[in-house]
Structure formats: structure tokens, C-alpha cells
Amino acid sequence: MKFATKAIHAGQEPDPTTGAVMTPIYQTSTYWQKQPGDNKGYEYSRGTNPTRKALEDCLAALENAKHGLAFSSGLGATDSVMKLLAPGDEVITGDDLYGGSYRMFTKIFANYGIKFHFIDISKPENIAPYINEKTKLIWLETPTNPTMKIIDIAGVARIAKAHQILLCVDNTFASPYLQNPIDLGADLVMHSATKYLGGHSDVVMGALMMNDDELYKKLWFFYNATGATPGPMDSFLVLRGIKTLHLRMKAHCENGRQVAHFLKSHPKVDKIYWPGFEDHPNHDIAKKQMRDFGGMISFTIKGATLEDTYKLAGSFKVFTLAESLGGVESLINHPVSMTHGSIPKELREKAGVVDSLLRLSVGVEDIDDLLEDLKQALS
Ligand code: P1T
């Protein structure tokens, strides 16, 4: 099946009891058992729920994976991956990643004896010096949040395989419409489904997709044993959101392209981060592993102080100043004070996350209104 068909149908059949075409919201915490253990495959909704199962099968299909698991947030999904590790294990990850992931790694799992190396993995040759017998996981985002570095997934997967290291790719910024990490050799794909998958900024959710049966069993065990699983209403919302993922992504990419080119030629804009530009340092990899370049764009303002940047961020009329991304509405975010506030200044500035950096999640409104808004805010 092609992507658009999977987005609309995968995991979903007319409901066997009523024929309902849309997957019902099975708003139940528990299930009848004729005798203990004699049930229809559902016992308790922390572990299994039919609405969630339909979503998980759809998510797996979108990532060309055998298994999918939905979590109550992106960080809930990340937390379960980290629980695959044991004290003494080491993780290699990027120097530019979502602030909440960094916070979890350094403030929680580092206390359990896990060592994290934050390096520039956009150059895969940087990885080898950090590999030793304790290295168990490579965790990467691509495009990275917020400076849109592109990591060569196939290149990193080759290194990971050669050393039997698990590779997990946070595919939130690309969405499965633009990129499928498992096809490129990753073992696990993670999503903040809060973003493009949900698509309407009305639900918080995470997901993991994988092929390996053992890995699936372990992660299902964690999710049932620790309980970061989403309820049926949220599962329904994401399942519904996914039905238009391909349509929304096309519009995000087209609007993103126009906004990126507008900003590039604007005299007040200094650096601009969008993988679609030929002079983006990883453009060739982006062209190879992504189907288009997405609607996420970051940029800095020439000579702007923190105060100037705050003022600018607050002067938009269509773009809403808010955390998150990937919804139909356009958002503007100031990473230093919002999404990446937990990353130490020295580390974030090295990765380009400076005071004057702003991040746009370009929505699917009329492009004329988006460009007009940028023009007036930057005037
Ligand atoms: O918010 P949650 O669903 O828990 O997902 C966390 C997460 C994981 N990975 C990436 C790449 C993310 O961007 C996020 C969440 N990010 C934001 C809220 C943000 O505005 O960047």
C-alpha cells in the first residue's frame, strides 16, 4: 500500500460489532472475562485497548515497521527506550536535540549510572572515538531541534550495526511522510506524536516503531509495567489526525519553502537553518534520505539582543508564540527561553542555539498571510 492509503486505512477495519467505519473510542479501563484468562485478548487498558491498537498498527505501517507502541508523550516513549539500558552503559547522542530529551538524559538517567556523550553526529566520523564495549545506544534526531542539522541515518546505522549498538532515531521533525529511518537501517523510530502525527495541537502523545520481536516484547513490558500509555480518546485523535498527514505535510513543505526563501533574502536575517537550501551543510544527505524538506525553519536576527528578540517574537499576528510544532497553525518559538532552556548556555551556544535564534513551525494557512506577518514583524 502507498503512504496516503496507509494513512487512511492501516490498522483500521469496520468495527466488528456495529460496522462503524471509524474506529470507536473504546472508553473502558477493563474487559469482561468469562472465566479468569478467558477473554477476547483485552484485559486492562493500561496494557491493551482496541482504539490504541488500531493507532499502533497504523503507526507501524507508516514507518514500514512490524510493531508500533503508543505512549502518553514523546518523552514517555524516550523514557522507555532508556530503560533498555543498565548502569555503566554509554549512549552517544547529538549536541543539538530537544531540551526535554537532554534534561531527561542528564538529570535522570545520568543519576542511574548511564553516561551520555553529546557530539556533532552530523559528521558520522565523529562517532568512532566514543565507541567502547559499554556503548549500547546511539540516539539521534534528524532534522535536529532547533538548528535543523541533518544526520546521515544510513551512515550512522552502518557504524551502529558493526558494533552491535542499538540505533534509535527521533523522527518527530520529519514525520514518516518525509523519512523512514527503519528503511535506512535504524532499529527503533521514536515520535512525539504531539506534533505532525496528531497535527492539530490538541493532544500530547509519543510512539515507538520497530521490527525486532524481542525489542517489541521488552518495550511492551515497560509500557505495561510502568504505565505511560495514552487513553482511547487521545488515541482516536491521533488516528484521525494521521488521515490527513500526507495532505498536511505537502502544504507544510510548500509553505516552508516559501518562508525559508523569504527569510533568506531579508536584510535583518543573519543565519537561516532549513535543509532545503543548497548551501545547507547537510543538503546532500537531506536530499538523499528525505522526500522533501519540511516546514521547520530557524533563523537569527542580525545584531539582536535578547530583549530585541523577545520583542520581535511577541510582534507576530498569525504566527503564535508557543512551544510545540507540527500543527496546522503556524507557531514561533524562542528556544533559549522556551524549549531549550534546560541546556547549559555553553553547550547550546556551541550548537548555534543563541539568544537571537527563533524557530518557526510553518503551518498550512494561506502563504500570503504568513509572508505578510513575517514582513510586518521584521519591519
Ligand atoms: O512533548 P512530547 O510529546 O513529550 O515530545 C518530546 C519531544 C521529543 N522529541 C522532539 C524532537 C521534540 O521536539 C519533542 C517536543 N518538542 C517540543 C515541545 C518543542 O517545541 O520543541
XYZ file of C-alpha atoms and ligand atoms in Angstrom:
400
model
C 0.000 0.000 0.000
C 1.156 3.544 -0.732
C 1.570 6.124 2.037
C -1.728 8.011 1.608
C -3.721 4.778 1.627
C -1.922 3.538 4.738
C -2.507 6.884 6.478
C -6.240 6.477 5.952
C -6.717 2.719 6.341
C -3.818 0.924 8.071
C -4.842 -0.852 11.274
C -8.488 0.045 10.742
C -11.429 -2.187 9.817
C -15.145 -1.527 10.221
C -15.981 -2.272 13.858
C -16.963 -5.961 14.112
C -19.897 -5.368 16.472
C -21.655 -2.428 14.762
C -19.961 -1.925 11.400
C -18.866 1.588 12.445
C -16.494 2.762 9.720
C -14.467 4.965 12.077
C -12.618 3.194 14.890
C -14.744 3.585 18.048
C -13.308 5.234 21.147
C -13.262 2.226 23.457
C -13.644 4.267 26.615
C -13.152 1.388 29.034
C -10.459 0.645 31.575
C -11.222 -3.064 31.795
C -12.760 -6.024 29.911
C -15.105 -8.845 30.789
C -13.559 -12.268 31.347
C -15.890 -15.232 31.104
C -13.548 -17.092 33.415
C -10.144 -15.850 34.590
C -7.981 -15.659 31.459
C -10.886 -16.395 29.103
C -11.168 -13.034 27.335
C -11.014 -11.595 23.835
C -7.337 -10.591 24.098
C -8.020 -7.488 26.182
C -7.702 -7.439 29.981
C -6.914 -3.941 31.197
C -6.448 -0.718 29.238
C -3.022 0.196 30.596
C -1.672 -2.716 28.572
C -4.112 -3.004 25.669
C -7.020 -1.044 24.264
C -8.631 -1.544 20.828
C -8.556 2.158 19.862
C -4.886 2.356 20.795
C -4.151 -0.926 18.999
C -5.633 0.437 15.751
C -3.425 3.511 16.103
C -0.328 1.429 16.858
C -0.869 -0.732 13.782
C -1.313 2.386 11.671
C 1.864 3.952 13.131
C 3.836 0.771 12.408
C 2.576 0.750 8.802
C 3.591 4.391 8.268
C 7.155 3.636 9.378
C 7.329 0.336 7.434
C 7.771 -1.415 10.769
C 6.328 -4.619 12.171
C 5.355 -3.198 15.570
C 4.136 0.105 16.979
C 3.636 1.273 20.553
C 1.876 4.472 21.576
C 2.932 6.332 24.727
C 1.348 9.125 26.723
C 4.009 11.580 25.448
C 7.142 11.687 23.325
C 9.204 11.818 26.500
C 7.269 8.797 27.833
C 8.425 6.891 24.744
C 12.021 8.107 25.161
C 11.967 7.111 28.835
C 11.056 3.533 27.878
C 13.961 3.315 25.414
C 16.364 4.495 28.136
C 15.078 1.714 30.417
C 16.618 -0.802 27.996
C 19.983 0.328 29.448
C 21.774 -0.736 32.629
C 24.109 1.180 34.951
C 27.538 1.545 33.316
C 26.125 1.646 29.775
C 27.015 4.535 27.469
C 24.952 6.455 24.939
C 26.164 8.531 22.004
C 23.789 11.301 21.044
C 23.679 14.651 19.265
C 24.845 18.021 20.537
C 21.629 19.585 19.216
C 18.456 17.964 20.448
C 15.136 18.729 22.095
C 15.784 20.309 25.511
C 13.451 17.851 27.255
C 15.415 14.857 25.935
C 18.660 16.470 27.117
C 17.083 17.155 30.515
C 15.920 13.530 30.872
C 19.340 12.147 29.888
C 21.381 14.425 32.165
C 19.054 14.944 35.129
C 17.506 11.460 35.415
C 19.330 8.645 33.620
C 22.830 10.023 34.340
C 21.932 9.509 38.042
C 21.330 5.826 37.329
C 24.908 5.418 36.102
C 24.347 5.872 32.362
C 26.915 8.003 30.547
C 25.895 10.282 27.666
C 28.221 11.714 25.019
C 26.752 14.774 23.264
C 28.619 15.096 19.978
C 28.148 16.505 16.483
C 26.850 13.388 14.740
C 26.153 15.258 11.523
C 29.737 14.112 10.876
C 29.452 10.319 11.412
C 33.255 10.068 11.610
C 32.963 11.833 14.999
C 31.272 8.744 16.456
C 34.102 6.162 16.372
C 36.282 7.710 19.122
C 33.365 7.456 21.567
C 32.590 3.796 20.946
C 33.723 1.232 23.501
C 32.355 -2.062 24.842
C 29.928 -0.139 27.088
C 28.274 1.733 24.202
C 24.746 0.361 23.904
C 22.702 3.067 22.192
C 23.012 5.788 19.584
C 20.154 8.284 19.877
C 19.705 10.828 17.141
C 17.262 13.424 15.913
C 17.183 14.436 12.270
C 16.415 17.200 11.403
C 17.687 18.325 14.792
C 15.716 20.595 17.086
C 16.229 23.520 16.632
C 19.145 24.006 14.197
C 17.982 21.540 11.507
C 21.203 19.587 11.192
C 20.691 16.518 9.048
C 22.234 13.271 10.256
C 23.108 10.550 7.748
C 20.878 7.778 9.159
C 22.238 5.048 6.847
C 25.833 6.100 7.627
C 25.253 6.018 11.396
C 23.312 2.731 11.091
C 26.332 1.108 9.419
C 28.530 2.113 12.360
C 25.914 1.009 14.895
C 25.490 -2.405 13.238
C 29.226 -3.012 13.006
C 29.456 -2.572 16.790
C 26.071 -4.117 17.699
C 24.793 -0.843 19.102
C 21.074 -0.095 19.074
C 20.152 2.904 16.893
C 17.058 4.936 17.743
C 16.013 7.849 15.526
C 13.707 10.582 16.815
C 11.764 11.214 13.591
C 9.496 13.920 15.017
C 10.617 16.814 12.770
C 10.432 14.856 9.508
C 7.331 12.734 10.205
C 7.024 9.351 8.461
C 5.806 11.176 5.352
C 9.265 12.647 4.733
C 11.578 9.969 6.098
C 11.539 6.322 7.264
C 14.583 5.583 9.460
C 13.951 1.810 9.677
C 14.321 1.569 5.879
C 17.714 3.250 6.347
C 18.901 0.751 8.990
C 17.644 2.147 12.317
C 16.392 -0.350 14.920
C 13.844 1.954 16.513
C 11.934 5.056 15.493
C 10.577 7.437 18.072
C 7.983 10.169 17.527
C 6.500 12.923 19.554
C 3.057 12.242 18.055
C 2.042 15.534 19.671
C 3.499 17.159 16.537
C 2.902 16.266 12.865
C 1.231 12.904 13.513
C -1.518 14.446 15.661
C -1.275 17.590 13.574
C -3.793 19.798 15.381
C -2.053 20.728 18.666
C -4.824 19.099 20.674
C -3.115 16.021 22.061
C 0.193 15.006 23.709
C 1.462 11.566 22.683
C 4.568 9.552 21.810
C 5.295 6.473 19.714
C 7.935 3.830 19.096
C 8.114 1.638 15.999
C 10.393 -1.364 15.448
C 10.793 -4.672 13.572
C 12.501 -6.827 16.169
C 10.082 -9.055 18.115
C 12.274 -9.225 21.241
C 12.667 -5.473 21.361
C 8.907 -5.083 20.969
C 8.261 -7.518 23.822
C 10.668 -5.668 26.130
C 9.231 -2.260 25.307
C 5.655 -3.513 25.619
C 6.608 -4.906 29.032
C 7.967 -1.482 30.113
C 4.893 0.323 28.859
C 2.511 -2.019 30.621
C 4.634 -2.300 33.778
C 5.233 1.431 34.159
C 2.034 2.745 32.593
C 2.927 5.686 30.311
C 0.205 4.682 27.853
C -2.341 7.002 26.222
C -6.088 6.763 26.705
C -8.615 5.885 23.982
C -9.754 9.459 23.285
C -6.204 10.661 22.599
C -5.551 7.527 20.516
C -8.611 8.336 18.422
C -7.494 11.945 17.929
C -4.086 10.909 16.602
C -5.612 8.194 14.413
C -7.904 10.854 12.939
C -5.056 13.340 12.577
C -2.983 10.826 10.622
C -5.693 10.535 7.951
C -4.570 13.913 6.576
C -0.847 13.609 7.345
C 0.159 13.377 3.669
C -2.027 16.364 2.703
C -0.794 18.470 5.597
C 2.865 17.591 5.040
C 2.704 18.639 1.384
C 1.311 22.018 2.454
C 3.846 22.385 5.317
C 6.680 21.708 2.873
C 5.382 24.151 0.262
C 4.755 26.953 2.762
C 8.065 26.141 4.480
C 9.924 26.516 1.180
C 8.412 29.952 0.537
C 9.001 31.184 4.094
C 12.607 29.932 4.028
C 13.342 31.769 0.770
C 11.642 34.933 2.021
C 13.754 34.921 5.201
C 16.961 34.148 3.345
C 16.673 37.330 1.312
C 15.553 39.509 4.236
C 18.172 42.110 5.277
C 17.500 41.654 9.025
C 18.011 37.881 8.978
C 21.504 36.642 9.767
C 21.751 32.809 9.840
C 18.977 30.643 8.485
C 18.565 26.919 9.125
C 16.486 24.914 6.633
C 17.794 21.742 4.948
C 16.295 22.642 1.563
C 18.948 25.264 0.808
C 21.763 24.034 -1.420
C 24.275 25.715 0.872
C 22.926 23.903 3.983
C 25.957 21.850 5.144
C 23.978 18.568 5.020
C 21.771 19.346 1.979
C 23.021 16.326 0.010
C 22.098 13.922 2.816
C 18.731 15.639 3.239
C 18.053 15.189 -0.476
C 19.013 11.548 -0.246
C 17.097 10.473 2.846
C 14.109 12.869 2.931
C 11.295 13.207 0.387
C 11.079 16.978 0.931
C 12.479 19.442 3.432
C 9.636 20.114 5.856
C 8.146 23.167 7.476
C 10.568 23.731 10.354
C 12.871 26.738 9.979
C 15.135 28.518 12.454
C 16.850 31.869 11.972
C 18.830 34.512 13.850
C 18.392 38.264 13.680
C 21.385 40.470 12.823
C 22.743 42.204 15.930
C 19.654 41.438 18.057
C 19.930 41.373 21.848
C 17.810 39.042 23.981
C 15.437 41.942 24.584
C 15.134 42.723 20.834
C 14.423 39.056 20.164
C 11.713 38.894 22.848
C 10.090 41.969 21.314
C 10.187 40.516 17.824
C 8.857 37.133 18.988
C 5.873 38.908 20.529
C 5.053 41.010 17.459
C 3.505 38.363 15.190
C -0.194 38.325 14.346
C -0.654 34.995 12.553
C 2.312 33.027 13.970
C 1.508 32.246 17.628
C 4.304 32.437 20.186
C 4.167 28.983 21.787
C 6.124 25.798 22.387
C 5.489 22.751 20.197
C 5.290 22.350 16.431
C 3.711 20.360 13.636
C 0.117 21.598 13.976
C -1.883 23.125 11.145
C -1.360 26.564 12.724
C 1.952 28.423 12.464
C 3.945 28.791 15.672
C 7.010 30.789 16.620
C 9.267 29.676 19.443
C 12.280 31.188 21.224
C 14.367 28.070 22.012
C 16.717 29.698 24.548
C 13.898 30.706 26.880
C 11.320 28.081 25.950
C 12.039 24.593 24.573
C 15.807 24.501 25.189
C 16.014 26.398 28.493
C 17.390 23.346 30.315
C 20.532 23.086 28.137
C 23.567 24.883 29.625
C 24.402 28.114 27.745
C 27.887 26.976 26.736
C 26.661 23.733 25.176
C 23.671 25.231 23.406
C 25.627 28.185 22.026
C 28.202 25.789 20.574
C 25.325 24.160 18.679
C 24.052 27.558 17.447
C 21.202 27.968 19.953
C 21.922 31.623 20.684
C 19.778 34.381 22.224
C 18.655 35.747 18.839
C 17.539 32.359 17.454
C 13.851 31.954 16.608
C 12.191 28.753 15.399
C 9.174 28.621 13.120
C 6.760 25.773 12.701
C 5.246 26.847 9.388
C 1.587 25.886 9.309
C -0.808 25.379 6.428
C -2.506 28.794 6.411
C -2.536 30.879 3.225
C 1.083 31.652 2.366
C 0.293 35.323 1.594
C -0.842 35.867 5.180
C 2.228 34.123 6.582
C 4.631 36.200 4.469
C 2.713 39.406 5.308
C 3.039 38.577 9.023
C 6.776 37.982 8.728
C 7.158 41.237 6.771
C 5.339 43.328 9.378
C 7.145 41.693 12.334
C 10.577 42.167 10.754
C 9.923 45.734 9.555
O 6.365 16.826 24.112
P 6.468 15.332 23.940
O 5.359 14.736 23.192
O 6.791 14.639 25.221
O 7.735 15.085 22.970
C 9.039 15.436 23.326
C 9.873 15.713 22.097
C 10.715 14.729 21.625
N 11.472 14.917 20.512
C 11.425 16.067 19.818
C 12.265 16.230 18.600
C 10.585 17.097 20.247
O 10.567 18.225 19.527
C 9.805 16.934 21.429
C 8.916 18.011 21.947
N 9.267 19.274 21.472
C 8.649 20.460 21.786
C 7.640 20.571 22.642
C 9.183 21.622 21.072
O 8.511 22.669 20.992
O 10.295 21.525 20.525
